Amino acid sequence: MRVLAITQIFPNAVEPLAAPFNRQQFAALGRRCELEVLATIPWFPGARWTQRWAAAGRLDEVPRHERIAGLEVEHPRYLHVPRVGYRIADRLYTASLLRSVLGRRGAVDVVLAAWAYPDGAAAVALGRLLGVPVVVKVHGTDINYVAKLPGPSARLRRVLPEARRVVAVSRPLAEEVIRLGVPEGRVVVVRNGIDNTLFRPLDRAEARARLGLAPEGKWLVYVGRLERTKGTLDLLEAFARLAPRRRDLSLALVGNGSAREECAALAARVGAQVRLLGGRPLAEVPLWLGASELLVLPSWNEGTPNVLLEALACGRPVVATRVGGIPDLVTDPSLGELVPARDPAALAQALERVADGVYDGAAIAARGARGSWDESAAHLLTVLEEAVRGA
């Protein structure tokens, strides 16, 4: 089967660590079918001169073609109007991809869009032009936040029900998709996998030794984008409440993002107890989880965050916000605590309780066990095959 994937969340030469979940699932899918990826890049006139403040400027150096994780990846540019373009983003996206997509007429059996808007909405229109079914995969923020904005909401309610299938990574996310008007029979839950060779219980002392960390003290770890909506500023405010009286606690933030400078300013006020590590290779993330007492995930909205699955697989409890699909994963106090989003005071209290608690790492790993990316890709392929047969 020939699959054309369209998504704006995928790694590239400038951001090689972006969207590891899509890279891993698509790599596994590509071993089971013919898969080409259109990993789109935002663009507007003069984008290259805006590198300091706009993603489009930073991504201007991305090459037109790459080979990533064994996949052929094309990076077409789509016209992006910063700040004000949400209402027409799917139509601009569609127009920008016409040449790349229509050049594949007759060579595609199904279009797979990963992200609801504008990717999924545009894919429905492009699939109609190609005469092939469309499957839209949704992840969390695209449905829990973007789909609630006035422009995208109206467009998705009109267009998303035309998709042959909509794939959600969690049951709560699937229910949100149904509320957008997609028939329940077309909505399928395909859970993300994890790399079980990397994410498994590790000895804390060994992990710290490999990272060059002192054996004493307690580490709290955040892994993800440094963005306001990821709650990273809330986390630093919460930790600032603890640090003066808890010199045994340290906080490591693994990742980059648009809020990095704000995070650095807040971290500087706390001092050496906070480390901003920037983006790290995927193989290093299990070491930080293994060295830690807990993973903290203070997002304002989420789908089913893979880093949470990975932390549980490493036998580490979590402190996370009660949003999106997270309560579906942290179902018992033995796995950690959930707190309201945007509440640094509650977050600080939970961090201290869990850091000082006694948790059974082997039991956490067993409770949080998740299938591999190969299993996830096999399920996704079944959905794609059903969409083609149904068409």
Short mmCIF file of C-alpha atoms in Angstrom, two decimals:
data_model
loop_
_atom_site.label_atom_id
_atom_site.label_comp_id
_atom_site.label_asym_id
_atom_site.label_seq_id
_atom_site.Cartn_x
_atom_site.Cartn_y
_atom_site.Cartn_z
CA MET A 1 0.00 0.00 0.00
CA ARG A 2 1.20 3.52 -0.86
CA VAL A 3 0.76 6.08 1.91
CA LEU A 4 1.40 9.81 1.68
CA ALA A 5 1.83 11.40 5.12
CA ILE A 6 1.33 15.14 5.58
CA THR A 7 2.37 16.79 8.83
CA GLN A 8 4.01 19.88 10.27
CA ILE A 9 5.24 17.94 13.34
CA PHE A 10 8.27 15.99 12.18
CA PRO A 11 12.05 16.26 12.62
CA ASN A 12 14.28 18.05 10.13
CA ALA A 13 17.92 19.09 9.79
CA VAL A 14 17.37 22.24 11.86
CA GLU A 15 15.25 20.58 14.57
CA PRO A 16 16.39 16.93 14.52
CA LEU A 17 14.87 16.17 17.93
CA ALA A 18 11.36 17.42 17.11
CA ALA A 19 8.31 15.12 17.35
CA PRO A 20 10.14 11.87 18.18
CA PHE A 21 6.78 10.07 18.50
CA ASN A 22 5.93 10.71 14.84
CA ARG A 23 9.44 9.81 13.72
CA GLN A 24 9.35 6.50 15.56
CA GLN A 25 5.82 5.54 14.53
CA PHE A 26 6.35 6.55 10.90
CA ALA A 27 9.67 4.70 10.75
CA ALA A 28 7.91 1.54 11.95
CA LEU A 29 5.02 2.17 9.52
CA GLY A 30 7.51 2.63 6.66
CA ARG A 31 8.79 -0.90 7.24
CA ARG A 32 5.28 -2.22 6.54
CA CYS A 33 4.20 -0.18 3.50
CA GLU A 34 5.43 2.37 0.96
CA LEU A 35 5.47 5.64 2.90
CA GLU A 36 6.44 9.11 1.74
CA VAL A 37 6.38 12.05 4.15
CA LEU A 38 5.57 15.67 3.34
CA ALA A 39 6.96 17.34 6.48
CA THR A 40 5.85 20.91 5.88
CA ILE A 41 7.74 24.07 6.83
CA PRO A 42 6.03 27.43 7.56
CA TRP A 43 7.10 30.28 5.29
CA PHE A 44 6.23 33.88 4.56
CA PRO A 45 8.03 36.57 2.53
CA GLY A 46 11.12 37.69 4.38
CA ALA A 47 10.99 34.73 6.79
CA ARG A 48 14.76 34.32 6.74
CA TRP A 49 15.19 37.71 8.41
CA THR A 50 13.08 36.73 11.42
CA GLN A 51 15.24 33.97 12.89
CA ARG A 52 15.36 35.52 16.37
CA TRP A 53 11.62 35.46 16.98
CA ALA A 54 9.80 33.34 14.35
CA ALA A 55 9.86 29.59 13.78
CA ALA A 56 9.61 30.21 10.04
CA GLY A 57 12.86 32.15 10.19
CA ARG A 58 14.69 29.42 12.10
CA LEU A 59 13.42 26.76 9.71
CA ASP A 60 14.36 28.61 6.53
CA GLU A 61 17.56 26.54 6.27
CA VAL A 62 15.73 23.20 6.20
CA PRO A 63 16.62 21.40 2.91
CA ARG A 64 13.90 20.50 0.44
CA HIS A 65 14.56 16.77 0.74
CA GLU A 66 16.01 14.56 3.45
CA ARG A 67 16.18 10.91 4.38
CA ILE A 68 15.12 10.51 8.02
CA ALA A 69 14.81 7.19 9.88
CA GLY A 70 14.87 5.36 6.54
CA LEU A 71 12.04 7.47 5.08
CA GLU A 72 12.01 9.76 2.07
CA VAL A 73 10.99 13.16 3.43
CA GLU A 74 10.09 16.23 1.39
CA HIS A 75 9.86 19.63 3.09
CA PRO A 76 7.43 21.76 1.07
CA ARG A 77 6.89 25.32 2.29
CA TYR A 78 3.40 26.46 3.18
CA LEU A 79 2.29 30.07 3.36
CA HIS A 80 1.92 31.04 7.01
CA VAL A 81 0.53 34.34 8.24
CA PRO A 82 1.92 34.86 11.76
CA ARG A 83 -0.56 35.51 14.58
CA VAL A 84 -3.59 36.31 12.40
CA GLY A 85 -3.75 33.48 9.86
CA TYR A 86 -5.62 30.76 11.78
CA ARG A 87 -8.98 31.39 10.10
CA ILE A 88 -7.63 30.69 6.62
CA ALA A 89 -4.64 28.50 7.51
CA ASP A 90 -6.07 25.30 6.02
CA ARG A 91 -6.80 26.97 2.69
CA LEU A 92 -3.33 28.49 2.52
CA TYR A 93 -1.89 25.10 3.46
CA THR A 94 -3.90 23.36 0.74
CA ALA A 95 -2.85 25.82 -1.95
CA SER A 96 0.79 25.64 -0.91
CA LEU A 97 0.85 21.83 -1.24
CA LEU A 98 -1.01 21.51 -4.53
CA ARG A 99 2.10 21.02 -6.66
CA SER A 100 3.71 18.47 -4.32
CA VAL A 101 0.51 16.47 -3.88
CA LEU A 102 -0.98 16.53 -7.37
CA GLY A 103 2.38 15.44 -8.78
CA ARG A 104 1.72 12.13 -6.99
CA ARG A 105 -1.68 11.52 -8.63
CA GLY A 106 -2.03 7.80 -9.32
CA ALA A 107 0.86 6.92 -6.99
CA VAL A 108 -1.00 7.23 -3.67
CA ASP A 109 -3.62 4.92 -2.12
CA VAL A 110 -4.34 6.90 1.05
CA VAL A 111 -3.38 10.23 2.63
CA LEU A 112 -2.43 10.24 6.32
CA ALA A 113 -2.43 13.63 8.06
CA ALA A 114 -0.81 13.91 11.49
CA TRP A 115 -2.29 16.99 13.24
CA ALA A 116 -5.85 18.19 12.90
CA TYR A 117 -5.45 21.79 11.78
CA PRO A 118 -4.40 22.93 9.29
CA ASP A 119 -2.87 19.59 8.24
CA GLY A 120 -5.94 17.39 8.58
CA ALA A 121 -8.37 19.91 7.14
CA ALA A 122 -6.08 20.51 4.16
CA ALA A 123 -5.52 16.77 3.66
CA VAL A 124 -9.26 16.20 3.26
CA ALA A 125 -9.33 18.69 0.38
CA LEU A 126 -6.14 17.29 -1.15
CA GLY A 127 -7.41 13.71 -0.86
CA ARG A 128 -10.56 14.75 -2.68
CA LEU A 129 -8.42 16.09 -5.54
CA LEU A 130 -6.38 12.87 -5.62
CA GLY A 131 -9.49 10.70 -5.41
CA VAL A 132 -8.18 8.75 -2.40
CA PRO A 133 -9.40 8.35 1.20
CA VAL A 134 -7.93 10.42 4.02
CA VAL A 135 -7.06 9.38 7.56
CA VAL A 136 -6.39 12.15 10.10
CA LYS A 137 -4.35 11.40 13.23
CA VAL A 138 -4.88 13.79 16.15
CA HIS A 139 -2.53 14.19 19.07
CA GLY A 140 -3.89 16.46 21.81
CA THR A 141 -3.23 20.18 21.57
CA ASP A 142 -4.64 20.22 18.03
CA ILE A 143 -8.03 19.08 19.40
CA ASN A 144 -7.97 20.28 23.01
CA TYR A 145 -6.80 23.82 22.16
CA VAL A 146 -6.57 24.67 18.44
CA ALA A 147 -9.94 23.09 17.60
CA LYS A 148 -11.63 25.33 20.16
CA LEU A 149 -10.49 28.57 18.48
CA PRO A 150 -13.27 30.20 16.44
CA GLY A 151 -11.76 29.81 12.97
CA PRO A 152 -10.36 26.28 13.27
CA SER A 153 -13.43 25.08 15.18
CA ALA A 154 -15.78 26.02 12.36
CA ARG A 155 -13.53 24.54 9.68
CA LEU A 156 -12.94 21.26 11.53
CA ARG A 157 -16.64 20.78 12.26
CA ARG A 158 -17.28 21.11 8.56
CA VAL A 159 -14.32 19.18 7.15
CA LEU A 160 -13.17 16.56 9.68
CA PRO A 161 -16.34 14.40 9.33
CA GLU A 162 -15.34 13.89 5.68
CA ALA A 163 -12.22 11.95 6.69
CA ARG A 164 -12.56 8.20 6.19
CA ARG A 165 -11.06 7.60 9.64
CA VAL A 166 -9.85 9.80 12.50
CA VAL A 167 -7.18 8.24 14.68
CA ALA A 168 -6.87 9.46 18.29
CA VAL A 169 -4.08 8.53 20.69
CA SER A 170 -6.43 8.24 23.70
CA ARG A 171 -10.09 7.61 24.49
CA PRO A 172 -10.70 11.14 25.92
CA LEU A 173 -9.29 12.61 22.71
CA ALA A 174 -11.52 10.33 20.63
CA GLU A 175 -14.54 11.63 22.57
CA GLU A 176 -13.54 15.21 21.74
CA VAL A 177 -13.33 14.28 18.05
CA ILE A 178 -16.85 12.82 18.19
CA ARG A 179 -18.08 16.10 19.71
CA LEU A 180 -16.72 17.83 16.58
CA GLY A 181 -19.23 15.86 14.52
CA VAL A 182 -17.16 12.88 13.34
CA PRO A 183 -19.32 9.73 13.35
CA GLU A 184 -18.30 7.44 16.21
CA GLY A 185 -17.80 4.52 13.83
CA ARG A 186 -15.05 6.42 12.04
CA VAL A 187 -13.04 7.24 15.16
CA VAL A 188 -10.34 4.76 16.19
CA VAL A 189 -7.97 4.83 19.15
CA VAL A 190 -4.40 3.88 18.19
CA ARG A 191 -2.18 4.28 21.21
CA ASN A 192 1.40 5.43 20.89
CA GLY A 193 4.16 2.98 21.62
CA ILE A 194 7.50 3.36 23.35
CA ASP A 195 11.00 2.12 22.62
CA ASN A 196 11.22 -0.68 25.18
CA THR A 197 14.92 -1.12 24.51
CA LEU A 198 15.57 2.41 25.83
CA PHE A 199 12.82 3.04 28.35
CA ARG A 200 13.06 0.44 31.10
CA PRO A 201 13.87 0.52 34.82
CA LEU A 202 17.41 1.79 35.50
CA ASP A 203 19.45 1.85 38.66
CA ARG A 204 19.45 5.43 39.93
CA ALA A 205 23.09 5.40 41.05
CA GLU A 206 24.24 3.98 37.71
CA ALA A 207 22.24 6.55 35.73
CA ARG A 208 23.68 9.40 37.80
CA ALA A 209 27.21 8.09 37.37
CA ARG A 210 26.77 7.96 33.59
CA LEU A 211 25.51 11.56 33.60
CA GLY A 212 28.26 12.77 35.94
CA LEU A 213 25.80 13.68 38.71
CA ALA A 214 26.50 13.44 42.42
CA PRO A 215 24.88 10.41 44.09
CA GLU A 216 23.20 12.46 46.83
CA GLY A 217 20.19 14.73 46.52
CA LYS A 218 16.94 14.37 44.59
CA TRP A 219 16.39 15.30 40.95
CA LEU A 220 13.08 16.38 39.46
CA VAL A 221 13.04 16.15 35.65
CA TYR A 222 10.96 17.83 32.94
CA VAL A 223 11.28 16.61 29.32
CA GLY A 224 9.57 18.52 26.51
CA ARG A 225 9.26 21.81 24.72
CA LEU A 226 9.98 24.96 26.73
CA GLU A 227 6.67 26.69 26.03
CA ARG A 228 4.22 28.64 28.16
CA THR A 229 1.44 26.18 27.34
CA LYS A 230 3.64 23.31 28.49
CA GLY A 231 3.61 24.91 31.94
CA THR A 232 7.37 25.37 32.13
CA LEU A 233 7.07 28.84 33.67
CA ASP A 234 4.56 27.46 36.19
CA LEU A 235 7.09 24.73 37.01
CA LEU A 236 9.91 27.19 37.61
CA GLU A 237 7.66 29.33 39.80
CA ALA A 238 6.66 26.24 41.78
CA PHE A 239 10.27 25.15 42.18
CA ALA A 240 11.29 28.64 43.30
CA ARG A 241 8.92 28.16 46.26
CA LEU A 242 10.69 24.94 47.25
CA ALA A 243 14.34 25.62 46.49
CA PRO A 244 15.25 27.97 49.40
CA ARG A 245 14.23 25.45 52.07
CA ARG A 246 14.92 22.25 50.10
CA ARG A 247 18.57 22.41 49.14
CA ASP A 248 18.46 18.67 48.47
CA LEU A 249 16.18 19.18 45.46
CA SER A 250 17.38 19.96 41.93
CA LEU A 251 15.41 20.49 38.74
CA ALA A 252 16.52 19.57 35.22
CA LEU A 253 14.63 20.76 32.13
CA VAL A 254 15.39 18.82 28.95
CA GLY A 255 14.27 20.58 25.77
CA ASN A 256 14.17 23.82 23.82
CA GLY A 257 11.38 26.15 22.81
CA SER A 258 10.12 29.69 22.43
CA ALA A 259 10.03 30.25 26.20
CA ARG A 260 13.69 29.34 26.74
CA GLU A 261 14.80 32.91 27.50
CA GLU A 262 12.00 33.39 30.03
CA CYS A 263 12.87 30.05 31.60
CA ALA A 264 16.54 31.03 31.77
CA ALA A 265 15.67 34.29 33.55
CA LEU A 266 13.55 32.48 36.14
CA ALA A 267 16.17 29.75 36.56
CA ALA A 268 18.86 32.35 37.19
CA ARG A 269 16.90 33.65 40.18
CA VAL A 270 16.84 30.17 41.72
CA GLY A 271 20.51 29.45 41.04
CA ALA A 272 22.47 26.23 40.65
CA GLN A 273 19.56 24.03 41.72
CA VAL A 274 18.07 24.44 38.21
CA ARG A 275 19.69 23.20 35.00
CA LEU A 276 18.43 24.04 31.51
CA LEU A 277 19.89 21.23 29.43
CA GLY A 278 18.51 22.11 26.01
CA GLY A 279 17.55 19.40 23.55
CA ARG A 280 19.18 16.04 24.23
CA PRO A 281 19.38 12.90 22.07
CA LEU A 282 16.57 10.41 22.68
CA ALA A 283 19.04 7.85 24.03
CA GLU A 284 20.02 10.25 26.85
CA VAL A 285 16.46 10.86 28.05
CA PRO A 286 16.17 7.46 29.83
CA LEU A 287 19.31 8.32 31.81
CA TRP A 288 17.75 11.53 33.13
CA LEU A 289 14.57 9.66 33.98
CA GLY A 290 16.58 6.95 35.67
CA ALA A 291 18.58 9.51 37.67
CA SER A 292 15.43 11.27 38.86
CA GLU A 293 12.93 10.87 41.68
CA LEU A 294 10.08 11.82 39.36
CA LEU A 295 9.01 13.28 36.04
CA VAL A 296 7.01 16.51 36.11
CA LEU A 297 4.62 17.42 33.28
CA PRO A 298 2.75 20.68 34.04
CA SER A 299 1.07 21.19 30.63
CA TRP A 300 -2.07 23.28 30.13
CA ASN A 301 -3.38 20.76 27.59
CA GLU A 302 -2.21 17.36 26.34
CA GLY A 303 -3.27 14.28 24.45
CA THR A 304 -1.44 11.17 25.61
CA PRO A 305 2.08 12.51 26.23
CA ASN A 306 4.68 9.95 25.33
CA VAL A 307 7.19 11.23 27.86
CA LEU A 308 4.79 10.24 30.61
CA LEU A 309 4.58 6.70 29.23
CA GLU A 310 8.37 6.61 29.02
CA ALA A 311 8.79 7.77 32.63
CA LEU A 312 6.41 5.08 33.88
CA ALA A 313 8.27 2.47 31.81
CA CYS A 314 11.45 3.61 33.61
CA GLY A 315 9.74 3.01 36.94
CA ARG A 316 9.47 6.67 37.92
CA PRO A 317 6.34 8.31 39.37
CA VAL A 318 4.97 11.46 37.79
CA VAL A 319 3.55 14.78 38.88
CA ALA A 320 1.35 16.03 36.06
CA THR A 321 -1.66 18.22 35.37
CA ARG A 322 -5.17 16.83 35.21
CA VAL A 323 -5.72 17.59 31.51
CA GLY A 324 -6.42 15.72 28.27
CA GLY A 325 -5.53 12.04 28.31
CA ILE A 326 -3.22 12.23 31.35
CA PRO A 327 -5.85 11.00 33.87
CA ASP A 328 -6.25 7.97 31.58
CA LEU A 329 -2.62 7.06 32.35
CA VAL A 330 -2.13 8.11 35.98
CA THR A 331 -5.00 6.10 37.39
CA ASP A 332 -3.62 5.27 40.82
CA PRO A 333 -1.68 7.10 43.60
CA SER A 334 1.06 4.49 43.21
CA LEU A 335 1.93 6.17 39.88
CA GLY A 336 2.18 9.76 41.19
CA GLU A 337 -0.11 12.76 41.58
CA LEU A 338 -2.26 14.96 39.36
CA VAL A 339 -2.78 18.68 40.00
CA PRO A 340 -4.78 21.47 38.33
CA ALA A 341 -3.13 23.26 35.41
CA ARG A 342 -1.70 26.76 35.98
CA ASP A 343 -1.49 26.29 39.76
CA PRO A 344 2.18 26.66 40.86
CA ALA A 345 1.26 26.39 44.55
CA ALA A 346 -0.47 23.02 44.12
CA LEU A 347 2.34 21.89 41.83
CA ALA A 348 4.99 22.75 44.43
CA GLN A 349 3.18 20.79 47.14
CA ALA A 350 2.78 17.72 44.91
CA LEU A 351 6.43 17.84 43.84
CA GLU A 352 7.56 17.80 47.45
CA ARG A 353 5.19 14.98 48.44
CA VAL A 354 6.16 12.71 45.56
CA ALA A 355 9.89 13.49 45.86
CA ASP A 356 9.75 12.47 49.53
CA GLY A 357 7.45 9.48 48.96
CA VAL A 358 8.32 5.82 48.68
CA TYR A 359 7.47 4.30 45.30
CA ASP A 360 7.99 0.81 43.91
CA GLY A 361 9.80 1.30 40.59
CA ALA A 362 9.23 -2.26 39.37
CA ALA A 363 5.50 -2.01 40.12
CA ILE A 364 5.28 1.35 38.31
CA ALA A 365 7.00 -0.10 35.26
CA ALA A 366 4.63 -3.07 35.27
CA ARG A 367 1.52 -0.89 35.68
CA GLY A 368 2.69 1.52 32.98
CA ALA A 369 3.75 -1.15 30.47
CA ARG A 370 3.01 -0.14 26.90
CA GLY A 371 3.43 -1.84 23.53
CA SER A 372 6.21 -1.11 21.08
CA TRP A 373 6.20 1.30 18.16
CA ASP A 374 6.02 -1.70 15.82
CA GLU A 375 2.73 -2.72 17.44
CA SER A 376 1.42 0.85 17.24
CA ALA A 377 2.38 1.09 13.55
CA ALA A 378 0.76 -2.28 12.81
CA HIS A 379 -2.52 -1.02 14.31
CA LEU A 380 -2.26 2.23 12.32
CA LEU A 381 -1.64 0.27 9.11
CA THR A 382 -4.80 -1.77 9.76
CA VAL A 383 -6.78 1.47 10.03
CA LEU A 384 -5.29 2.75 6.76
CA GLU A 385 -6.13 -0.53 5.00
CA GLU A 386 -9.71 -0.32 6.30
CA ALA A 387 -9.97 3.23 4.97
CA VAL A 388 -8.84 2.11 1.52
CA ARG A 389 -11.24 -0.84 1.45
CA GLY A 390 -14.08 1.38 2.68
CA ALA A 391 -13.42 3.91 -0.07
#
